[in-house]
Coordinates of C-alpha atoms and ligand atoms in Angstrom, one line a residue:
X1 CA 17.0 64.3 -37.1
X2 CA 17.5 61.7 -34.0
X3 CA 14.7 62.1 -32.2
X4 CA 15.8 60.9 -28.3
X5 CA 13.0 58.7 -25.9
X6 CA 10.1 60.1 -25.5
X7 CA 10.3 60.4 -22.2
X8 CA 13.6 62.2 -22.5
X9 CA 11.5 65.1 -25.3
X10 CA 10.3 68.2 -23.5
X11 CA 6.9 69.5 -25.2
X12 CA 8.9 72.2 -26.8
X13 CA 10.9 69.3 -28.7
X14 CA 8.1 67.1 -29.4
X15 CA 6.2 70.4 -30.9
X16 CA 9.5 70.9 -33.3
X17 CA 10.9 67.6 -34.4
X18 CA 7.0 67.2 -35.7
X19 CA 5.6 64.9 -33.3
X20 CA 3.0 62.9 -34.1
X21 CA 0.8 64.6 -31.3
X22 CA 0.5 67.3 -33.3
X23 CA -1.5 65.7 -36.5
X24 CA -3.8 63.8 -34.1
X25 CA -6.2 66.2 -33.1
X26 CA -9.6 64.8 -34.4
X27 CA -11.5 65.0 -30.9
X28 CA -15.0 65.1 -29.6
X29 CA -16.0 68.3 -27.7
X30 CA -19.0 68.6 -25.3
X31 CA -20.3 71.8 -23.4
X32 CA -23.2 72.5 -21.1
X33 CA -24.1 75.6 -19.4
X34 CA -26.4 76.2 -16.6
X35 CA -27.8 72.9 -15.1
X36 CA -27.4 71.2 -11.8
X37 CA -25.8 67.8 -13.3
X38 CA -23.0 70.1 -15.2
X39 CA -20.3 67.6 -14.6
X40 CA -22.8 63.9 -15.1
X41 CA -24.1 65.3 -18.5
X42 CA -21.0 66.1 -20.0
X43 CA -19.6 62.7 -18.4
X44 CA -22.8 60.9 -20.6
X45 CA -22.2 63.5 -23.7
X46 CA -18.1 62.5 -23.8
X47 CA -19.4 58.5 -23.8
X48 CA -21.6 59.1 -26.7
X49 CA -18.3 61.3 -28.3
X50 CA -16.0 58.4 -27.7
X51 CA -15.4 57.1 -31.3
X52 CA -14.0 60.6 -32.2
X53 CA -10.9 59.6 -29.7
X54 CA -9.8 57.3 -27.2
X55 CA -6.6 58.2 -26.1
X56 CA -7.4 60.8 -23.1
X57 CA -10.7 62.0 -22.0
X58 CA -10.9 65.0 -20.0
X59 CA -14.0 67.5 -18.0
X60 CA -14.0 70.6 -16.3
X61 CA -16.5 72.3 -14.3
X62 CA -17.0 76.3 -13.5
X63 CA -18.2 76.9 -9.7
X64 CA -18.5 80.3 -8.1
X65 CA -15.4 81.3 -9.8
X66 CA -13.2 78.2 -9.7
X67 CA -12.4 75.4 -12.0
X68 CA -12.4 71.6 -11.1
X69 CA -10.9 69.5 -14.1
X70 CA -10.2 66.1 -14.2
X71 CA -8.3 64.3 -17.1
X72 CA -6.8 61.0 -18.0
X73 CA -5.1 58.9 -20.4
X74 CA -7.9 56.5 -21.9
X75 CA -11.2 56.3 -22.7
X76 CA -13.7 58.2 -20.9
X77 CA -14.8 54.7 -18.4
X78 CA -11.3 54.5 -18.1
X79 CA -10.8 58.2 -16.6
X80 CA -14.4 59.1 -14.4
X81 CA -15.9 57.2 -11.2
X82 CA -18.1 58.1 -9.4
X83 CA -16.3 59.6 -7.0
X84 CA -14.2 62.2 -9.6
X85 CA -17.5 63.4 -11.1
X86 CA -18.7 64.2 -7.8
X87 CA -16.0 66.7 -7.2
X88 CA -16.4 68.2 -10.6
X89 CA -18.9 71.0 -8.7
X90 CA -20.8 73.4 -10.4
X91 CA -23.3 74.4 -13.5
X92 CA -21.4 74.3 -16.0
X93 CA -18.7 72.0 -17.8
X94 CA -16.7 71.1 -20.7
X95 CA -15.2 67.8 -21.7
X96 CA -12.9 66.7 -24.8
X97 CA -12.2 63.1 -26.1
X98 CA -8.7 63.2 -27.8
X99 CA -8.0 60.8 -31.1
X100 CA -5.3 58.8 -31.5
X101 CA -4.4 56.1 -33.2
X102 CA -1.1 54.2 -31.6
X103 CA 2.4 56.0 -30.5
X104 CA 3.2 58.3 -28.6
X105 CA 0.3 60.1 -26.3
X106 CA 0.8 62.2 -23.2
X107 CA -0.8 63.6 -20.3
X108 CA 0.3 66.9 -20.8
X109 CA -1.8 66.5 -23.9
X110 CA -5.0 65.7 -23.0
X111 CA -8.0 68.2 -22.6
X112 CA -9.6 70.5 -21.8
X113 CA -6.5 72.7 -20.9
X114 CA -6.5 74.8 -18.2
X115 CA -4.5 77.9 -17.8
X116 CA -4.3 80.4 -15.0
X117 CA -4.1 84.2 -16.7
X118 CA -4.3 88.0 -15.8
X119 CA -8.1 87.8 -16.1
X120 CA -8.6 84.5 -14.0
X121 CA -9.1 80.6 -15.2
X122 CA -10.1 80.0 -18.2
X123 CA -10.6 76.2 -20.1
X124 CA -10.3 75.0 -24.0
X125 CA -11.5 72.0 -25.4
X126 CA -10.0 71.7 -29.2
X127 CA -11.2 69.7 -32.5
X128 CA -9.5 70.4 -35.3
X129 CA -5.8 71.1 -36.4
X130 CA -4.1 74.5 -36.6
X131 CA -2.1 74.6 -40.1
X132 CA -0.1 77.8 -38.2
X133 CA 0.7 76.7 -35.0
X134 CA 4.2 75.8 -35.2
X135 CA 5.0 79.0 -36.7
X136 CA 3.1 81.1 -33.8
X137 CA 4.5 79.1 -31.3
X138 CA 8.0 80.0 -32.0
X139 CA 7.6 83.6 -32.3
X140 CA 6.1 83.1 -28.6
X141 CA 9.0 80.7 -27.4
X142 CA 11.4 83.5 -29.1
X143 CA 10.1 86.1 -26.4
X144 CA 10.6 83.5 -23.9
X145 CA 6.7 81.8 -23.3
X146 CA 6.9 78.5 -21.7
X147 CA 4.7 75.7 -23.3
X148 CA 3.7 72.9 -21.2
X149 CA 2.5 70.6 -24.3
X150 CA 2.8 70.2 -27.7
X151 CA -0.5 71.1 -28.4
X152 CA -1.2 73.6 -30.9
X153 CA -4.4 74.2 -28.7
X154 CA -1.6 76.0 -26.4
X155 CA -1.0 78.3 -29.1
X156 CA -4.6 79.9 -28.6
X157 CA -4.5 80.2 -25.1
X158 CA -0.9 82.4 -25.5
X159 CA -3.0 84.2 -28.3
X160 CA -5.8 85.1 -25.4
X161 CA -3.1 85.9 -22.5
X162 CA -1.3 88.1 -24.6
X163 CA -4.0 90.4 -26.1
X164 CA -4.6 93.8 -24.6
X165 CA -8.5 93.9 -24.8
X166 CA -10.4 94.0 -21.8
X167 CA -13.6 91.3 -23.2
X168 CA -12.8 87.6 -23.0
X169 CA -14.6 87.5 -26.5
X170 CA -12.6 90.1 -27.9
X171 CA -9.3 88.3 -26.6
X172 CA -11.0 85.2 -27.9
X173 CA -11.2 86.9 -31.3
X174 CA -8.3 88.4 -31.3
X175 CA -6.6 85.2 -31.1
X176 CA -8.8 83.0 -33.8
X177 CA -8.2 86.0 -36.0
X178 CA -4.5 85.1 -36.0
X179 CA -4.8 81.1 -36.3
X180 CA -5.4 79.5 -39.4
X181 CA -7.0 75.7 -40.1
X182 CA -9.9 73.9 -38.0
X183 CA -10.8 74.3 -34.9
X184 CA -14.5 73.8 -33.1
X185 CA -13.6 75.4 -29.5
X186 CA -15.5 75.2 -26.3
X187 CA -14.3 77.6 -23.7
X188 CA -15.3 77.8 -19.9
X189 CA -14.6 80.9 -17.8
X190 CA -15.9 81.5 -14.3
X191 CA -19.4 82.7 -15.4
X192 CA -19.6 81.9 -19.3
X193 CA -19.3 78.8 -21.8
X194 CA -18.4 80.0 -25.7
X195 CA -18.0 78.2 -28.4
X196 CA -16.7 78.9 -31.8
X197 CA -16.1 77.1 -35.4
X198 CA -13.8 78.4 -37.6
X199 CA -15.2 80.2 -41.1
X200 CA -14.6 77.4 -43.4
X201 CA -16.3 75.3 -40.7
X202 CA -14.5 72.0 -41.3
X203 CA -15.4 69.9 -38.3
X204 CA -19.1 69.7 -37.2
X205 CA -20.5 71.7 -34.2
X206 CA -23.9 71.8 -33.1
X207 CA -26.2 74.0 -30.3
X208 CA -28.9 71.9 -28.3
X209 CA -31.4 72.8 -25.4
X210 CA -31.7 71.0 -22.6
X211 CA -34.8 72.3 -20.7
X212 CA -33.3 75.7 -19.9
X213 CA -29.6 74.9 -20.7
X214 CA -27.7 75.0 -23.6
X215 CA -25.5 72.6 -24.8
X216 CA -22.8 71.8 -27.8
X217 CA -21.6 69.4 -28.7
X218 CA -19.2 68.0 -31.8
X219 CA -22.2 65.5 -32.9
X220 CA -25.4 65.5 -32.3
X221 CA -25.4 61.9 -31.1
X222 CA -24.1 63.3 -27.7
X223 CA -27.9 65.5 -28.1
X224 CA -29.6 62.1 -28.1
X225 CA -28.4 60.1 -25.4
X226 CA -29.4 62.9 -22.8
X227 CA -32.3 64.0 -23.5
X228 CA -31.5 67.2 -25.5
X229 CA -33.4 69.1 -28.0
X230 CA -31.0 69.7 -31.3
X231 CA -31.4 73.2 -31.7
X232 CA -28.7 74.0 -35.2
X233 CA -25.0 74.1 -35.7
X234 CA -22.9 76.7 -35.3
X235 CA -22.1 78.3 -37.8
X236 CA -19.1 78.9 -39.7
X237 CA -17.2 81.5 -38.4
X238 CA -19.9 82.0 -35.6
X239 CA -18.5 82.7 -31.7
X240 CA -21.2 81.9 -29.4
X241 CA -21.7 82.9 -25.7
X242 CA -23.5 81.6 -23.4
X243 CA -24.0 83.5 -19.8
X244 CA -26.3 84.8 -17.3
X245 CA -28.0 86.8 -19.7
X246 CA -28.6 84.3 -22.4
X247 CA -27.3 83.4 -25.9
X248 CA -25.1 85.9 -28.0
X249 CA -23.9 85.6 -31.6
X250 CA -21.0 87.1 -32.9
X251 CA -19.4 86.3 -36.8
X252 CA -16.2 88.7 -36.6
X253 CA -14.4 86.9 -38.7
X254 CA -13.8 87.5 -42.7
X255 CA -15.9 85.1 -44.5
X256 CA -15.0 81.9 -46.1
X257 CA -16.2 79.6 -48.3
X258 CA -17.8 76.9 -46.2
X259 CA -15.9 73.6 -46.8
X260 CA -17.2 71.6 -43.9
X261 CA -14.7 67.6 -44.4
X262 CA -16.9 65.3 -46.5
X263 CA -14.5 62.1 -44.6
X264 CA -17.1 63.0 -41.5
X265 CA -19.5 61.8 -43.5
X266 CA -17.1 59.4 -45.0
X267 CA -15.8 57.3 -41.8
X268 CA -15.2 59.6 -39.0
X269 CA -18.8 60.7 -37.3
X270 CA -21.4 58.0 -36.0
X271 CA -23.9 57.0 -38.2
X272 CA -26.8 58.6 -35.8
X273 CA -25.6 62.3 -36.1
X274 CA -27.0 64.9 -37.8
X275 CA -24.0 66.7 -39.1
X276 CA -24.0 69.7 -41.8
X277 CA -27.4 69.3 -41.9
X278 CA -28.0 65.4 -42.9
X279 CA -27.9 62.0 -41.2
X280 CA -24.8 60.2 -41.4
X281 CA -26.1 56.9 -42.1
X282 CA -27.7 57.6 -44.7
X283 CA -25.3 59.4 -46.2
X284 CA -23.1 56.5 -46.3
X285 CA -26.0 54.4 -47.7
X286 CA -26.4 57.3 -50.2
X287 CA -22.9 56.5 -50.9
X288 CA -23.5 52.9 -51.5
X289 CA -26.0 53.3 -53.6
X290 CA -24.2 55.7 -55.5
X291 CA -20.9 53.0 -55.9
X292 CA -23.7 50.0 -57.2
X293 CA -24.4 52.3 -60.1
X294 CA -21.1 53.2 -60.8
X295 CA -19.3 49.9 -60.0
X296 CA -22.1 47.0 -60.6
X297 CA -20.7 42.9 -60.8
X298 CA -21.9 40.0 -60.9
X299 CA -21.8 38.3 -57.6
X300 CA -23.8 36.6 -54.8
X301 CA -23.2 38.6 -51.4
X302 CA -22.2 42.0 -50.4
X303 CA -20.5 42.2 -47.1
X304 CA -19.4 45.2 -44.8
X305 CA -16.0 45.4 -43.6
X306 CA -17.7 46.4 -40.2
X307 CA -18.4 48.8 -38.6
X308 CA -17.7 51.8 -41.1
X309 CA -18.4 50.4 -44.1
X310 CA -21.9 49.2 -42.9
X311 CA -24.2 51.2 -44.6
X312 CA -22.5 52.2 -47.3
X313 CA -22.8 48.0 -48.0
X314 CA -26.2 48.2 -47.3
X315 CA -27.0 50.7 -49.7
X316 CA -24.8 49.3 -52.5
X317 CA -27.4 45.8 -51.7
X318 CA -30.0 47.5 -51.6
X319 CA -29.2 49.2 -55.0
X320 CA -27.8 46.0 -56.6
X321 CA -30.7 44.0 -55.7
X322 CA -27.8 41.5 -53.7
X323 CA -28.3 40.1 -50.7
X324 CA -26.8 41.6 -47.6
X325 CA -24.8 39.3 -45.4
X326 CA -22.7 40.2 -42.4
X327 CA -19.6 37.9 -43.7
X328 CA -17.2 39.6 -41.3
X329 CA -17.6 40.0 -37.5
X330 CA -16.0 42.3 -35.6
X331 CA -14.5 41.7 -31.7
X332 CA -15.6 45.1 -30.4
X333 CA -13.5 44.2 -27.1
X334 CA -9.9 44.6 -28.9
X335 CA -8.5 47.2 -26.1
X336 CA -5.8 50.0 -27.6
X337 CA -3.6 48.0 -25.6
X338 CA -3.7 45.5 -27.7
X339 CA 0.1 44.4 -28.0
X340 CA 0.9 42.9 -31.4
X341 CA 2.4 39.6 -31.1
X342 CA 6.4 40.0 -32.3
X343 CA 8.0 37.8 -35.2
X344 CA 6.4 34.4 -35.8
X345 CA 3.0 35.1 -35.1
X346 CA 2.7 38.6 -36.4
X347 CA 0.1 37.6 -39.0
X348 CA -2.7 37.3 -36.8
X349 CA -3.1 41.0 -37.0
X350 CA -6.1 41.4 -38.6
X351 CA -7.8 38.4 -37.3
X352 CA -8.0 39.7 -33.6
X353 CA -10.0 42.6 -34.8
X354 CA -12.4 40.6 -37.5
X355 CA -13.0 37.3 -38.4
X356 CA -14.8 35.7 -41.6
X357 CA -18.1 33.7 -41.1
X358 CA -17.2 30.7 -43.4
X359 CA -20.4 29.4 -43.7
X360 CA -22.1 32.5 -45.7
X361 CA -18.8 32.8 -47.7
X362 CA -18.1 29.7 -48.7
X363 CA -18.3 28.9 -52.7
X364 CA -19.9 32.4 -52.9
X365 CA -18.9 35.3 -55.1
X366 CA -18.6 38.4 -52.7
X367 CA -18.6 41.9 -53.2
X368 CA -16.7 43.6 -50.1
X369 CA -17.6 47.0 -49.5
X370 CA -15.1 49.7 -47.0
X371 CA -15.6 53.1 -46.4
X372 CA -12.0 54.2 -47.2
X373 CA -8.5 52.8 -48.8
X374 CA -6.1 54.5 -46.7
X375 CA -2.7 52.0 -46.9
X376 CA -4.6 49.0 -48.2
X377 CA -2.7 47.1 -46.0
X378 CA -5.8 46.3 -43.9
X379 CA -7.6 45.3 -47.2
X380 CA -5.1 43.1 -48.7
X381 CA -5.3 41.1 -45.2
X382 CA -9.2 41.3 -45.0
X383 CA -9.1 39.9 -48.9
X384 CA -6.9 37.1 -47.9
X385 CA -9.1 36.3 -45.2
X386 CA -12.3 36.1 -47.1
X387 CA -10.6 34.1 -49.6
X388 CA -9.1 31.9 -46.9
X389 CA -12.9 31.2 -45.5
X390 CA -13.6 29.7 -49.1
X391 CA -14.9 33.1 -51.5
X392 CA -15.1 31.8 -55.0
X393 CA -14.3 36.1 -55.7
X394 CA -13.6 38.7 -54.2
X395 CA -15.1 42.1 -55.7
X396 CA -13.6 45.3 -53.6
X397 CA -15.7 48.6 -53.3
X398 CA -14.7 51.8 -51.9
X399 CA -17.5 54.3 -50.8
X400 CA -15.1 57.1 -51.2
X401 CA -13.0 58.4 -53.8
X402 CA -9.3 57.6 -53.9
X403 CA -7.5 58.9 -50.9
X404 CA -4.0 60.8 -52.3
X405 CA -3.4 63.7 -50.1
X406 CA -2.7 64.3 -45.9
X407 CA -5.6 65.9 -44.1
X408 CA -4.3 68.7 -42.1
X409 CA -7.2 69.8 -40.9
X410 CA -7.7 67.4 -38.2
X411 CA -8.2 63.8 -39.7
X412 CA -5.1 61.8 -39.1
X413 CA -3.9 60.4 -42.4
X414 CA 0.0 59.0 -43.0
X415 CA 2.1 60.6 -45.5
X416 CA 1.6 60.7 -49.3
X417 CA 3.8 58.6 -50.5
X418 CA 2.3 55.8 -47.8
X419 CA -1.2 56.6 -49.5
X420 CA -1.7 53.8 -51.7
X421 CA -3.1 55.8 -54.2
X422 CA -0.8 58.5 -54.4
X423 CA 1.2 55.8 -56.0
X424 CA -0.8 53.2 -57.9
X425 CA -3.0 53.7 -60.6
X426 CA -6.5 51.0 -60.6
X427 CA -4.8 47.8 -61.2
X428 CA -1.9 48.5 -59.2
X429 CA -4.1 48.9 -56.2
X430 CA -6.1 46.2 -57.5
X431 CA -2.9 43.8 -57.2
X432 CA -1.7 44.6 -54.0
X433 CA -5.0 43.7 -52.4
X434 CA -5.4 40.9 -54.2
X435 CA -9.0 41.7 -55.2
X436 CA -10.4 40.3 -58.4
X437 CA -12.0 43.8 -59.3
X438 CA -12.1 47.1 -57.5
X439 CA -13.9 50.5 -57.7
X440 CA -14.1 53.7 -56.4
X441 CA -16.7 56.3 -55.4
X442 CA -15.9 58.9 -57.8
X443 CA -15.7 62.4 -56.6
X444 CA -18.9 63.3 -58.8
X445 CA -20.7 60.4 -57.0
X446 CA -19.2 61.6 -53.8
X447 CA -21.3 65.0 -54.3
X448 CA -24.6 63.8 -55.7
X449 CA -24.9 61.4 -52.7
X450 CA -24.6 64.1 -50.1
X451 CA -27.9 66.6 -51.9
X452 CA -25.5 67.6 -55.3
X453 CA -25.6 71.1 -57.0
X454 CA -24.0 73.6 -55.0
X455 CA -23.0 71.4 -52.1
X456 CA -19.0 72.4 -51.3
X457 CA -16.6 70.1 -49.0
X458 CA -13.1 70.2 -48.0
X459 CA -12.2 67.0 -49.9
X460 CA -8.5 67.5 -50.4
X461 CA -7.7 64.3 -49.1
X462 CA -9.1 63.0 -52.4
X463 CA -8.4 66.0 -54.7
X464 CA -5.6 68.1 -53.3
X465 CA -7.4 71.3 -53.2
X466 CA -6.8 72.6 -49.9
X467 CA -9.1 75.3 -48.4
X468 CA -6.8 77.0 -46.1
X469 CA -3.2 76.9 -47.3
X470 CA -1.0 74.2 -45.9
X471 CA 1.7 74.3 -47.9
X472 CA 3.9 75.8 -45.1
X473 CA 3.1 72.6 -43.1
X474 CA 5.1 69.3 -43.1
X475 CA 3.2 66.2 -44.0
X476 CA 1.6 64.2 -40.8
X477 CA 3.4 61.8 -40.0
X478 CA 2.6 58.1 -40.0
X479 CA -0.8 56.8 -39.3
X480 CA -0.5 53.4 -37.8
X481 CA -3.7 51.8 -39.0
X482 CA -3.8 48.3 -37.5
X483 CA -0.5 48.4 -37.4
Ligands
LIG501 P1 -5.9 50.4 -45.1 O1 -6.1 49.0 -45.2 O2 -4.6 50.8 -44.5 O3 -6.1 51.1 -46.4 O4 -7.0 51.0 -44.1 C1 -8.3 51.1 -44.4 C2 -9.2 51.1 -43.2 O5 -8.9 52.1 -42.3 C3 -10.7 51.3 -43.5 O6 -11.4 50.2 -43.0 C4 -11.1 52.6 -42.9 O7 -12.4 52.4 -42.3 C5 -10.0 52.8 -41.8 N1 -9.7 54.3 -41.7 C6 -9.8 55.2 -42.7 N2 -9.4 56.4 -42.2 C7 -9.0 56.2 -40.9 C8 -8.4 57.1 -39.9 N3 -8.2 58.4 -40.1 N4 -8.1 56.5 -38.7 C9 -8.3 55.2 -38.5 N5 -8.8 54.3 -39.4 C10 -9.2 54.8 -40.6

């Protein structure tokens, strides 16, 4: 198909010539209810959510029966002042980060979305990725419903307009009863805040007090910086309201097995969370350690390829008995702006974004630890680079198993076939990065580092065993990974 300009696309043609909008839904969500700084704690909550997406940032606030929402393209500095939080009135808010990697991103797209219905105003923050969106969306667009994005959030809030029940929570069940994939939701009415995590609970979600008020929130990180008391997660399959009268729990749904995404742990949430009940980081050193034993060399230095793959390095030292060096430094003030210089100077790529210390590589043997091979493009360059600064060898380790399949469940991945290891077998992948040895994280590994016997994750990125069936779904499209 010849898809025209974006800017010539309605939302309705973006949602059907498969967009890339609708794969990049990994998203932070943060909710507070009942608390004088609604609007400022939420504002704090998105900053500590900001890894989980940078391309729009978005609050709204509930005050004696109206909503007051502010959103932007960019990152959350990029879209508050002072001045928009102080309109954001009320007790209670919700805010979203949206991920995205480059290409296309819209306003119409970014969150929370509001919508005007029978019953009065209602918001929805989204993480996660509907696997059954498209489809739902054209039987609505077949009786004539307007979509204003390409959102398969949008999808949910038709689900809720259209249902006959009186209760928002029965609408609101009525509607994730129909949808099928991820999704942690934050909703905001006039005089409520729910949240709710699908059954196979993919993406994490957790409940925290603050003094009297409750908060969620997608990591737990958000928790720390203001002063909140982590309380648990929800649960899988749980709807949670919060009101006047306090805390309710629901679990209408049928049950599922829980297969909460093992690439949080993997790359996606920050080191500091608590998610599905352990620390992050050490996790990842966990996973480190794990890939020494598995994958030992001989060599003189292990580096991180920072900042994901610190800890997992870390542990894989700490295990090996090398020392730890920080060989590769990372500019942390690369904007997403960042325009990639055309034609003859295209190879600096890379090197805008990291750069190798010479003097701890020099004449050394290293072992480079990542937390992920997505492309290998990025490695191959990072391998040249390291080399370049005067590495004697170059020893590649993965913290994760190899990564064959799409995610469609919220983690933007590019096609199979642009999966490296879909394709190669070891030394294939081996030779295209350039690495004198490589290894792998095997998927046995992967499960005793993260507390073994009867742990279960959705790890179909690595295995292909997908928890919800995607298989009416067309592959994401391409992630543009330092593109
Ligand atoms: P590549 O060289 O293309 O294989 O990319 C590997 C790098 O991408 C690793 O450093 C990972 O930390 C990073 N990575 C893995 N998954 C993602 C993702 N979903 N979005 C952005 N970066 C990712």
């Amino acid at each position: 198909m010849t898809h025209r300009g974006s800017e010539e696309m309605t939302a309705s043609d973006r949602a059907r010539a498969g967009n890339r909008d609708e794969f990049k839904d990994e998203c932070g969500v943060f909710g507070i209810y009942a608390h004088p700084e609604a609007a400022n704690l939420t504002y704090l909550g998105l900053y500590a959510l900001q890894h989980r997406g940078q391309e729009s940032a978005g609050i709204v606030s509930s005050d004696n029966g109206k909503l007051y929402s502010q959103k932007g393209m960019g990152i959350v500095a990029d879209v508050f002042s002072e001045d928009v939080l102080k309109r954001l009135n009320g007790s209670s808010a919700i805010g979203h980060v949206r991920y995205s990697t480059t290409g296309e991103s819209h306003i119409e797209n970014a969150q929370p979305f509001v919508i005007e219905y029978s019953r009065g105003s209602l918001a929805v923050a989204h993480n996660g990725n509907l696997v059954n969106a498209q489809f739902l969306r054209a039987e609505f667009e077949a009786y004539g419903a307007i979509f204003q994005s390409s959102m398969d959030t949008e999808t949910i809030v038709h689900l809720i307009a259209s249902c006959k029940d009186a209760s928002i929570v029965d609408r609101i069940t009525y509607a994730l009863n129909r949808v099928k994939g991820s999704y942690c939701l934050l909703f905001l009415t006039d005089d409520m805040m729910i949240a709710a995590r699908d059954p196979n609970g993919f993406r994490p979600l957790a409940l925290g007090k603050l003094k009297g008020s409750w908060v969620v929130a997608s990591e737990t990180c958000a928790f720390d910086l203001i002063e909140a008391e982590y309380v648990r997660e929800v649960e899988p399959g749980e709807i949670l309201v919060i009101s006047k009268s306090g805390l309710s729990s629901y679990k209408p749904f049928q049950k599922a097995e829980y297969t909460p995404c093992v690439f949080e742990f993997i790359y996606f949430a920050r080191p500091d969370s608590t998610i599905f009940g352990r620390n992050v980081y050490n996790v990842r050193k966990s996973f480190g350690a794990m890939l020494a034993r598995e994958h030992k060399v001989d060599a003189d230095i292990v580096i991180p390829v920072p900042d994901s793959g610190v800890p997992a390095a870390i542990g894989y030292a700490q295990e090996s008995g090398l020392p730890f060096e920080l060989g590769l430094v990372r500019n942390h003030y690369v904007g997403r702006t960042f325009i990639e210089p055309k034609d003859s100077i295209r190879h600096f790529g890379v090197k805008i974004k990291l750069n190798a210390v010479k003097k701890i590589i020099q004449g050394k043997r290293v072992v480079v630890v990542d937390d992920s091979l997505v492309r290998g493009t990025t490695s191959r360059k990072i391998i040249k680079m390291i080399r370049g600064a005067g590495a004697k060898e170059v020893h590649l380790r993965i913290s994760s198993p190899p990564t064959r399949c799409p995610c469609f469940y919220g983690i933007d991945t590019p096609r199979s076939e642009e999966l490296i290891a879909s394709s190669k077998g070891m030394e294939g992948i081996r030779d295209f990065v350039t690495a004198d040895s490589i290894g792998y994280l095997s998927i046995k590994g992967l499960y005793d580092a993260t507390g073994g016997a009867g742990r279960t994750f959705c790890d179909a990125c690595f295995t292909g065993r997908y928890p919800v069936d995607a298989t009416s779904v067309n592959e994401p499209p391409q992630l543009a990974l330092f593109k």
